[in-house]
């Protein structure tokens, strides 16, 4: 019986070549070039041969599963190949293995991450463990738990009131929710302090932009202007804030106990993509609506000398802040998107 050629998929790293041969229930034989199993054309003997672009090490690792045969070939030098075979035209049975495929720059990044992980383990084995690690994790767990409960109360309360009262719930949101929102946002200042003192490894500036921006809207725009407290925009700002946080805080809470829920991880790194810009847009609407009120009441305006005969309206500061706010949106959005890409790229590599 003539041996058939199976489908072969390949990928590479700087030091290795990976081949995936689509043969199910493969039976070991005297060589990797000839084996029996179920392929695209049923149960037969299958064989293939490849002339690599450059010499490889003689030892070859292979592992058979119910669906395929995985082969690993070592390169003698850690270099990147332009192609797999010496002949420029690739064989018809050969195709890229997109499940493991990386371009050269991604492969270099993966290699650096592996080296950093090895170095980190080596360093950690020489460095004494932090005796306060458990205490720090306990504090962060409780912080995230309290924030989760606070924002969950806000979200559930606003949702129930929306279903019961409809649009009427828009106009008294501040008087119903403000006390709990004040508490949560005052407590959120810890998200700036925690990275500053080394409790967490996130950046200080993104946290500072988000926390201080929200507190400006809450305490200055809504808190000092009674005319703003009955506007529907308060509902949308509070609702968008709480929707983001009911997924963010439980994710960090579970991370403190080295636990991960895949659905929660996906929601934490995905749901902010539409909600975060919408939240900033709602904050911008609140700012724009407050400008005429500040102009009329002269609240927080700076009195200039009598010779000038005018005052510096606080609305000028709000207009400047409006520009800064959208700049902060760009900085934070870029930071969060990089964080999301890095997170899912790492998870995919671990899965492979």
Tab-separated table of N, CA and C in Angstrom, residues 181-329:
chain	number	residue	atom	x	y	z
A	181	UNK	N	-21.980	57.444	46.899
A	181	UNK	CA	-21.003	57.799	45.873
A	181	UNK	C	-19.875	58.627	46.475
A	182	UNK	N	-20.214	59.546	47.397
A	182	UNK	CA	-19.182	60.316	48.094
A	182	UNK	C	-18.213	59.375	48.810
A	183	UNK	N	-18.771	58.405	49.506
A	183	UNK	CA	-17.942	57.449	50.269
A	183	UNK	C	-17.013	56.677	49.332
A	184	UNK	N	-17.573	56.117	48.254
A	184	UNK	CA	-16.770	55.301	47.328
A	184	UNK	C	-15.671	56.123	46.664
A	185	UNK	N	-15.988	57.352	46.270
A	185	UNK	CA	-15.005	58.169	45.568
A	185	UNK	C	-13.938	58.730	46.509
A	186	UNK	N	-14.295	59.002	47.753
A	186	UNK	CA	-13.280	59.393	48.727
A	186	UNK	C	-12.341	58.223	49.005
A	187	UNK	N	-12.913	57.037	49.115
A	187	UNK	CA	-12.108	55.837	49.350
A	187	UNK	C	-11.219	55.524	48.151
A	188	UNK	N	-11.673	55.891	46.949
A	188	UNK	CA	-10.908	55.605	45.725
A	188	UNK	C	-9.583	56.335	45.683
A	189	UNK	N	-9.371	57.327	46.549
A	189	UNK	CA	-8.070	58.006	46.621
A	189	UNK	C	-6.970	57.001	46.970
A	190	UNK	N	-7.359	55.899	47.624
A	190	UNK	CA	-6.387	54.842	47.922
A	190	UNK	C	-5.781	54.264	46.653
A	191	UNK	N	-6.467	54.367	45.516
A	191	UNK	CA	-5.940	53.830	44.258
A	191	UNK	C	-4.783	54.669	43.730
A	192	UNK	N	-4.637	55.870	44.238
A	192	UNK	CA	-3.464	56.688	43.933
A	192	UNK	C	-2.360	56.413	44.954
A	193	UNK	N	-2.764	56.231	46.206
A	193	UNK	CA	-1.784	55.996	47.277
A	193	UNK	C	-1.154	54.609	47.153
A	194	UNK	N	-1.954	53.598	46.827
A	194	UNK	CA	-1.446	52.220	46.784
A	194	UNK	C	-0.257	52.035	45.845
A	195	UNK	N	-0.320	52.491	44.569
A	195	UNK	CA	0.867	52.358	43.717
A	195	UNK	C	2.006	53.275	44.148
A	196	UNK	N	1.656	54.415	44.754
A	196	UNK	CA	2.705	55.349	45.172
A	196	UNK	C	3.574	54.767	46.278
A	197	UNK	N	2.983	53.953	47.159
A	197	UNK	CA	3.745	53.342	48.262
A	197	UNK	C	4.184	51.923	47.937
A	198	UNK	N	3.874	51.425	46.726
A	198	UNK	CA	4.352	50.110	46.309
A	198	UNK	C	3.448	48.953	46.650
A	199	UNK	N	2.206	49.206	47.074
A	199	UNK	CA	1.295	48.101	47.386
A	199	UNK	C	0.848	47.377	46.120
A	200	UNK	N	0.712	48.095	45.024
A	200	UNK	CA	0.373	47.501	43.727
A	200	UNK	C	1.365	48.025	42.693
A	201	UNK	N	1.460	47.340	41.552
A	201	UNK	CA	2.472	47.653	40.556
A	201	UNK	C	1.930	48.475	39.381
A	202	UNK	N	0.718	48.999	39.520
A	202	UNK	CA	0.169	49.825	38.451
A	202	UNK	C	0.751	51.237	38.517
A	203	UNK	N	0.553	51.997	37.443
A	203	UNK	CA	1.085	53.353	37.398
A	203	UNK	C	0.275	54.318	38.252
A	204	UNK	N	0.946	55.316	38.779
A	204	UNK	CA	0.286	56.314	39.619
A	204	UNK	C	-0.526	57.286	38.769
A	205	UNK	N	0.019	57.727	37.634
A	205	UNK	CA	-0.612	58.784	36.841
A	205	UNK	C	-1.976	58.390	36.281
A	206	UNK	N	-2.150	57.193	35.657
A	206	UNK	CA	-3.494	56.843	35.177
A	206	UNK	C	-4.530	56.827	36.296
A	207	UNK	N	-4.155	56.292	37.466
A	207	UNK	CA	-5.091	56.272	38.595
A	207	UNK	C	-5.401	57.685	39.068
A	208	UNK	N	-4.391	58.543	39.100
A	208	UNK	CA	-4.584	59.929	39.541
A	208	UNK	C	-5.549	60.662	38.598
A	209	UNK	N	-5.374	60.480	37.286
A	209	UNK	CA	-6.235	61.146	36.305
A	209	UNK	C	-7.688	60.728	36.489
A	210	UNK	N	-7.909	59.411	36.652
A	210	UNK	CA	-9.283	58.926	36.763
A	210	UNK	C	-9.930	59.342	38.081
A	211	UNK	N	-9.240	59.142	39.203
A	211	UNK	CA	-9.827	59.424	40.518
A	211	UNK	C	-10.060	60.917	40.703
A	212	UNK	N	-9.058	61.726	40.409
A	212	UNK	CA	-9.203	63.170	40.584
A	212	UNK	C	-10.225	63.759	39.608
A	213	UNK	N	-10.288	63.194	38.401
A	213	UNK	CA	-11.279	63.671	37.432
A	213	UNK	C	-12.693	63.400	37.906
A	214	UNK	N	-12.929	62.206	38.391
A	214	UNK	CA	-14.255	61.868	38.902
A	214	UNK	C	-14.613	62.717	40.121
A	215	UNK	N	-13.657	62.891	41.032
A	215	UNK	CA	-13.937	63.665	42.242
A	215	UNK	C	-14.200	65.134	41.908
A	216	UNK	N	-13.577	65.646	40.880
A	216	UNK	CA	-13.852	67.019	40.451
A	216	UNK	C	-15.311	67.144	40.006
A	217	UNK	N	-15.765	66.186	39.204
A	217	UNK	CA	-17.154	66.206	38.744
A	217	UNK	C	-18.103	66.048	39.929
A	218	UNK	N	-17.811	65.115	40.820
A	218	UNK	CA	-18.711	64.807	41.927
A	218	UNK	C	-18.794	65.941	42.942
A	219	UNK	N	-17.635	66.419	43.402
A	219	UNK	CA	-17.625	67.382	44.502
A	219	UNK	C	-17.782	68.836	44.032
A	220	UNK	N	-17.183	69.175	42.893
A	220	UNK	CA	-17.208	70.565	42.443
A	220	UNK	C	-18.446	70.857	41.592
A	221	UNK	N	-18.686	70.008	40.588
A	221	UNK	CA	-19.800	70.277	39.665
A	221	UNK	C	-21.141	69.924	40.301
A	222	UNK	N	-21.267	68.691	40.798
A	222	UNK	CA	-22.541	68.259	41.376
A	222	UNK	C	-22.699	68.721	42.827
A	223	UNK	N	-21.616	68.681	43.591
A	223	UNK	CA	-21.707	68.952	45.017
A	223	UNK	C	-21.954	70.411	45.357
A	224	UNK	N	-21.406	71.341	44.575
A	224	UNK	CA	-21.529	72.767	44.919
A	224	UNK	C	-22.679	73.471	44.209
A	225	UNK	N	-23.224	72.862	43.172
A	225	UNK	CA	-24.306	73.496	42.409
A	225	UNK	C	-25.611	72.739	42.598
A	226	UNK	N	-26.545	73.306	43.345
A	226	UNK	CA	-27.835	72.648	43.553
A	226	UNK	C	-28.615	72.527	42.243
A	227	UNK	N	-28.419	73.486	41.350
A	227	UNK	CA	-29.133	73.432	40.065
A	227	UNK	C	-28.697	72.230	39.217
A	228	UNK	N	-27.475	71.730	39.427
A	228	UNK	CA	-26.992	70.561	38.685
A	228	UNK	C	-27.497	69.252	39.274
A	229	UNK	N	-27.852	69.274	40.536
A	229	UNK	CA	-28.201	68.025	41.230
A	229	UNK	C	-29.500	67.402	40.745
A	230	UNK	N	-30.359	68.170	40.110
A	230	UNK	CA	-31.634	67.638	39.615
A	230	UNK	C	-31.627	67.356	38.120
A	231	UNK	N	-30.466	67.436	37.496
A	231	UNK	CA	-30.393	67.218	36.046
A	231	UNK	C	-30.202	65.736	35.721
A	232	UNK	N	-30.768	65.261	34.606
A	232	UNK	CA	-30.638	63.842	34.228
A	232	UNK	C	-29.198	63.394	34.021
A	233	UNK	N	-28.293	64.333	33.706
A	233	UNK	CA	-26.912	63.933	33.437
A	233	UNK	C	-26.277	63.271	34.653
A	234	UNK	N	-26.737	63.602	35.853
A	234	UNK	CA	-26.215	62.967	37.072
A	234	UNK	C	-26.468	61.466	37.029
A	235	UNK	N	-27.674	61.092	36.581
A	235	UNK	CA	-28.016	59.673	36.476
A	235	UNK	C	-27.044	58.944	35.555
A	236	UNK	N	-26.794	59.515	34.386
A	236	UNK	CA	-25.948	58.827	33.397
A	236	UNK	C	-24.496	58.742	33.874
A	237	UNK	N	-23.997	59.783	34.521
A	237	UNK	CA	-22.628	59.742	35.043
A	237	UNK	C	-22.496	58.663	36.109
A	238	UNK	N	-23.401	58.656	37.084
A	238	UNK	CA	-23.336	57.683	38.174
A	238	UNK	C	-23.533	56.257	37.661
A	239	UNK	N	-24.440	56.088	36.711
A	239	UNK	CA	-24.742	54.739	36.217
A	239	UNK	C	-23.575	54.167	35.426
A	240	UNK	N	-22.940	54.988	34.609
A	240	UNK	CA	-21.786	54.521	33.842
A	240	UNK	C	-20.607	54.215	34.756
A	241	UNK	N	-20.360	55.060	35.749
A	241	UNK	CA	-19.287	54.792	36.711
A	241	UNK	C	-19.505	53.444	37.393
A	242	UNK	N	-20.701	53.236	37.910
A	242	UNK	CA	-20.973	52.016	38.688
A	242	UNK	C	-20.931	50.767	37.818
A	243	UNK	N	-21.371	50.873	36.554
A	243	UNK	CA	-21.362	49.703	35.663
A	243	UNK	C	-19.936	49.220	35.418
A	244	UNK	N	-19.014	50.145	35.243
A	244	UNK	CA	-17.607	49.764	35.052
A	244	UNK	C	-17.049	49.117	36.312
A	245	UNK	N	-17.361	49.702	37.479
A	245	UNK	CA	-16.705	49.276	38.716
A	245	UNK	C	-17.212	47.944	39.253
A	246	UNK	N	-18.452	47.549	38.936
A	246	UNK	CA	-18.953	46.269	39.459
A	246	UNK	C	-18.262	45.081	38.797
A	247	UNK	N	-17.505	45.330	37.734
A	247	UNK	CA	-16.694	44.262	37.130
A	247	UNK	C	-15.215	44.427	37.480
A	248	UNK	N	-14.768	45.663	37.650
A	248	UNK	CA	-13.347	45.907	37.917
A	248	UNK	C	-12.953	45.465	39.326
A	249	UNK	N	-13.747	45.838	40.321
A	249	UNK	CA	-13.351	45.553	41.697
A	249	UNK	C	-13.376	44.059	42.048
A	250	UNK	N	-14.374	43.277	41.617
A	250	UNK	CA	-14.289	41.838	41.912
A	250	UNK	C	-13.119	41.145	41.215
A	251	UNK	N	-12.720	41.651	40.031
A	251	UNK	CA	-11.554	41.079	39.355
A	251	UNK	C	-10.307	41.257	40.211
A	252	UNK	N	-10.082	42.484	40.720
A	252	UNK	CA	-8.925	42.737	41.573
A	252	UNK	C	-9.045	42.013	42.913
A	253	UNK	N	-10.260	41.875	43.398
A	253	UNK	CA	-10.480	41.180	44.670
A	253	UNK	C	-10.055	39.710	44.554
A	254	UNK	N	-10.453	39.051	43.477
A	254	UNK	CA	-10.085	37.648	43.271
A	254	UNK	C	-8.591	37.500	42.983
A	255	UNK	N	-7.996	38.517	42.338
A	255	UNK	CA	-6.556	38.468	42.067
A	255	UNK	C	-5.755	38.444	43.369
A	256	UNK	N	-6.300	39.037	44.426
A	256	UNK	CA	-5.609	39.044	45.725
A	256	UNK	C	-5.499	37.650	46.319
A	257	UNK	N	-6.393	36.747	45.925
A	257	UNK	CA	-6.349	35.373	46.436
A	257	UNK	C	-5.959	34.402	45.314
A	258	UNK	N	-5.295	34.947	44.270
A	258	UNK	CA	-4.769	34.143	43.151
A	258	UNK	C	-5.857	33.303	42.488
A	259	UNK	N	-7.007	33.918	42.272
A	259	UNK	CA	-8.142	33.245	41.636
A	259	UNK	C	-8.572	34.048	40.424
A	260	UNK	N	-8.962	33.348	39.378
A	260	UNK	CA	-9.386	34.029	38.158
A	260	UNK	C	-10.612	33.342	37.579
A	261	UNK	N	-11.625	34.134	37.226
A	261	UNK	CA	-12.787	33.662	36.472
A	261	UNK	C	-12.663	34.214	35.064
A	262	UNK	N	-12.663	33.330	34.072
A	262	UNK	CA	-12.400	33.755	32.699
A	262	UNK	C	-13.426	34.768	32.204
A	263	UNK	N	-14.708	34.536	32.517
A	263	UNK	CA	-15.741	35.469	32.066
A	263	UNK	C	-15.546	36.840	32.707
A	264	UNK	N	-15.216	36.850	33.997
A	264	UNK	CA	-14.998	38.116	34.695
A	264	UNK	C	-13.778	38.841	34.130
A	265	UNK	N	-12.723	38.083	33.816
A	265	UNK	CA	-11.527	38.688	33.215
A	265	UNK	C	-11.857	39.325	31.875
A	266	UNK	N	-12.641	38.622	31.064
A	266	UNK	CA	-13.014	39.160	29.756
A	266	UNK	C	-13.851	40.421	29.923
A	267	UNK	N	-14.808	40.399	30.850
A	267	UNK	CA	-15.658	41.558	31.078
A	267	UNK	C	-14.841	42.745	31.601
A	268	UNK	N	-13.906	42.456	32.534
A	268	UNK	CA	-13.125	43.537	33.128
A	268	UNK	C	-12.298	44.262	32.062
A	269	UNK	N	-11.733	43.489	31.091
A	269	UNK	CA	-10.855	44.086	30.087
A	269	UNK	C	-11.580	44.452	28.790
A	270	UNK	N	-12.903	44.280	28.746
A	270	UNK	CA	-13.638	44.556	27.511
A	270	UNK	C	-14.738	45.591	27.696
A	271	UNK	N	-15.464	45.510	28.808
A	271	UNK	CA	-16.662	46.341	28.957
A	271	UNK	C	-16.324	47.833	29.038
A	272	UNK	N	-15.098	48.155	29.482
A	272	UNK	CA	-14.727	49.573	29.590
A	272	UNK	C	-14.543	50.225	28.221
A	273	UNK	N	-14.341	49.410	27.170
A	273	UNK	CA	-14.055	49.982	25.849
A	273	UNK	C	-15.191	50.897	25.380
A	274	UNK	N	-16.477	50.472	25.480
A	274	UNK	CA	-17.531	51.442	25.150
A	274	UNK	C	-17.911	52.337	26.324
A	275	UNK	N	-17.832	51.816	27.567
A	275	UNK	CA	-18.366	52.561	28.712
A	275	UNK	C	-17.466	53.708	29.153
A	276	UNK	N	-16.157	53.536	29.068
A	276	UNK	CA	-15.250	54.589	29.543
A	276	UNK	C	-15.386	55.869	28.716
A	277	UNK	N	-15.351	55.802	27.375
A	277	UNK	CA	-15.581	57.041	26.605
A	277	UNK	C	-16.975	57.625	26.837
A	278	UNK	N	-17.995	56.769	27.004
A	278	UNK	CA	-19.339	57.272	27.279
A	278	UNK	C	-19.379	58.002	28.616
A	279	UNK	N	-18.648	57.467	29.612
A	279	UNK	CA	-18.584	58.120	30.910
A	279	UNK	C	-17.941	59.492	30.816
A	280	UNK	N	-16.860	59.588	30.058
A	280	UNK	CA	-16.192	60.887	29.880
A	280	UNK	C	-17.100	61.848	29.117
A	281	UNK	N	-17.832	61.319	28.136
A	281	UNK	CA	-18.773	62.170	27.393
A	281	UNK	C	-19.855	62.717	28.320
A	282	UNK	N	-20.384	61.851	29.218
A	282	UNK	CA	-21.393	62.306	30.178
A	282	UNK	C	-20.806	63.366	31.123
A	283	UNK	N	-19.559	63.171	31.545
A	283	UNK	CA	-18.904	64.167	32.401
A	283	UNK	C	-18.743	65.492	31.650
A	284	UNK	N	-18.411	65.415	30.354
A	284	UNK	CA	-18.258	66.634	29.556
A	284	UNK	C	-19.591	67.376	29.441
A	285	UNK	N	-20.689	66.632	29.273
A	285	UNK	CA	-22.017	67.251	29.221
A	285	UNK	C	-22.307	67.963	30.535
A	286	UNK	N	-21.959	67.325	31.665
A	286	UNK	CA	-22.174	67.952	32.969
A	286	UNK	C	-21.369	69.244	33.093
A	287	UNK	N	-20.131	69.226	32.619
A	287	UNK	CA	-19.307	70.438	32.654
A	287	UNK	C	-19.923	71.561	31.826
A	288	UNK	N	-20.346	71.226	30.616
A	288	UNK	CA	-20.911	72.241	29.724
A	288	UNK	C	-22.192	72.824	30.322
A	289	UNK	N	-23.018	71.971	30.925
A	289	UNK	CA	-24.258	72.458	31.532
A	289	UNK	C	-23.998	73.330	32.754
A	290	UNK	N	-22.858	73.119	33.432
A	290	UNK	CA	-22.568	73.883	34.646
A	290	UNK	C	-21.963	75.263	34.352
A	291	UNK	N	-21.400	75.454	33.163
A	291	UNK	CA	-20.712	76.720	32.854
A	291	UNK	C	-21.642	77.932	32.979
A	292	UNK	N	-22.858	77.911	32.386
A	292	UNK	CA	-23.746	79.085	32.561
A	292	UNK	C	-24.117	79.336	34.024
A	293	UNK	N	-24.222	78.271	34.808
A	293	UNK	CA	-24.588	78.433	36.219
A	293	UNK	C	-23.464	79.121	36.975
A	294	UNK	N	-22.230	78.720	36.720
A	294	UNK	CA	-21.086	79.372	37.375
A	294	UNK	C	-20.963	80.831	36.937
A	295	UNK	N	-21.252	81.105	35.667
A	295	UNK	CA	-21.198	82.485	35.180
A	295	UNK	C	-22.249	83.354	35.870
A	296	UNK	N	-23.442	82.780	36.050
A	296	UNK	CA	-24.545	83.547	36.639
A	296	UNK	C	-24.358	83.769	38.129
A	297	UNK	N	-23.930	82.743	38.844
A	297	UNK	CA	-23.811	82.835	40.306
A	297	UNK	C	-22.478	83.411	40.757
A	298	UNK	N	-21.488	83.461	39.864
A	298	UNK	CA	-20.132	83.905	40.199
A	298	UNK	C	-19.481	83.025	41.272
A	299	UNK	N	-20.023	81.829	41.440
A	299	UNK	CA	-19.485	80.906	42.443
A	299	UNK	C	-18.075	80.457	42.045
A	300	UNK	N	-17.163	80.485	43.008
A	300	UNK	CA	-15.755	80.095	42.828
A	300	UNK	C	-14.988	81.017	41.877
A	301	UNK	N	-15.594	82.120	41.487
A	301	UNK	CA	-14.889	83.093	40.631
A	301	UNK	C	-13.870	83.863	41.472
A	302	UNK	N	-12.843	84.369	40.831
A	302	UNK	CA	-11.771	85.097	41.520
A	302	UNK	C	-11.948	86.591	41.265
A	303	UNK	N	-12.143	87.337	42.352
A	303	UNK	CA	-12.340	88.792	42.211
A	303	UNK	C	-11.022	89.468	41.858
A	304	UNK	N	-11.052	90.323	40.843
A	304	UNK	CA	-9.877	91.074	40.415
A	304	UNK	C	-9.929	92.479	41.024
A	305	UNK	N	-8.851	93.254	40.989
A	305	UNK	CA	-8.854	94.614	41.557
A	305	UNK	C	-9.983	95.478	40.998
A	306	UNK	N	-10.492	96.410	41.840
A	306	UNK	CA	-11.622	97.258	41.464
A	306	UNK	C	-11.331	98.081	40.211
A	307	UNK	N	-10.060	98.412	40.011
A	307	UNK	CA	-9.695	99.214	38.833
A	307	UNK	C	-10.035	98.477	37.536
A	308	UNK	N	-9.959	97.162	37.579
A	308	UNK	CA	-10.276	96.362	36.391
A	308	UNK	C	-11.786	96.246	36.237
A	309	UNK	N	-12.480	96.166	37.406
A	309	UNK	CA	-13.938	96.156	37.390
A	309	UNK	C	-14.557	94.863	36.917
A	310	UNK	N	-13.911	93.753	37.113
A	310	UNK	CA	-14.470	92.461	36.706
A	310	UNK	C	-13.845	91.348	37.547
A	311	UNK	N	-14.342	90.143	37.377
A	311	UNK	CA	-13.797	88.988	38.093
A	311	UNK	C	-13.444	87.894	37.089
A	312	UNK	N	-12.545	87.021	37.494
A	312	UNK	CA	-12.141	85.891	36.643
A	312	UNK	C	-13.111	84.745	36.892
A	313	UNK	N	-13.985	84.516	35.942
A	313	UNK	CA	-15.032	83.502	36.113
A	313	UNK	C	-14.439	82.097	36.185
A	314	UNK	N	-15.044	81.282	37.041
A	314	UNK	CA	-14.623	79.884	37.177
A	314	UNK	C	-14.894	79.105	35.894
A	315	UNK	N	-15.797	79.618	35.063
A	315	UNK	CA	-16.120	78.916	33.819
A	315	UNK	C	-14.911	78.811	32.893
A	316	UNK	N	-13.974	79.787	32.992
A	316	UNK	CA	-12.758	79.693	32.168
A	316	UNK	C	-11.935	78.468	32.559
A	317	UNK	N	-11.884	78.217	33.858
A	317	UNK	CA	-11.167	77.026	34.346
A	317	UNK	C	-11.864	75.762	33.853
A	318	UNK	N	-13.208	75.781	33.846
A	318	UNK	CA	-13.962	74.609	33.373
A	318	UNK	C	-13.703	74.354	31.895
A	319	UNK	N	-13.616	75.420	31.108
A	319	UNK	CA	-13.342	75.238	29.680
A	319	UNK	C	-11.953	74.655	29.457
A	320	UNK	N	-10.990	75.107	30.247
A	320	UNK	CA	-9.644	74.536	30.171
A	320	UNK	C	-9.651	73.083	30.626
A	321	UNK	N	-10.398	72.823	31.693
A	321	UNK	CA	-10.474	71.456	32.208
A	321	UNK	C	-11.130	70.525	31.193
A	322	UNK	N	-12.074	71.045	30.425
A	322	UNK	CA	-12.744	70.227	29.404
A	322	UNK	C	-11.737	69.699	28.389
A	323	UNK	N	-10.799	70.560	28.001
A	323	UNK	CA	-9.749	70.131	27.067
A	323	UNK	C	-8.835	69.101	27.733
A	324	UNK	N	-8.452	69.382	28.984
A	324	UNK	CA	-7.571	68.460	29.718
A	324	UNK	C	-8.245	67.113	29.913
A	325	UNK	N	-9.564	67.125	30.124
A	325	UNK	CA	-10.293	65.885	30.352
A	325	UNK	C	-10.217	64.950	29.151
A	326	UNK	N	-10.362	65.495	27.964
A	326	UNK	CA	-10.284	64.640	26.773
A	326	UNK	C	-8.841	64.198	26.504
A	327	UNK	N	-7.877	65.003	26.911
A	327	UNK	CA	-6.478	64.568	26.836
A	327	UNK	C	-6.254	63.406	27.798
A	328	UNK	N	-6.837	63.510	29.006
A	328	UNK	CA	-6.751	62.411	29.968
A	328	UNK	C	-7.434	61.156	29.456
A	329	UNK	N	-8.552	61.336	28.722
A	329	UNK	CA	-9.234	60.182	28.113
A	329	UNK	C	-8.295	59.460	27.165
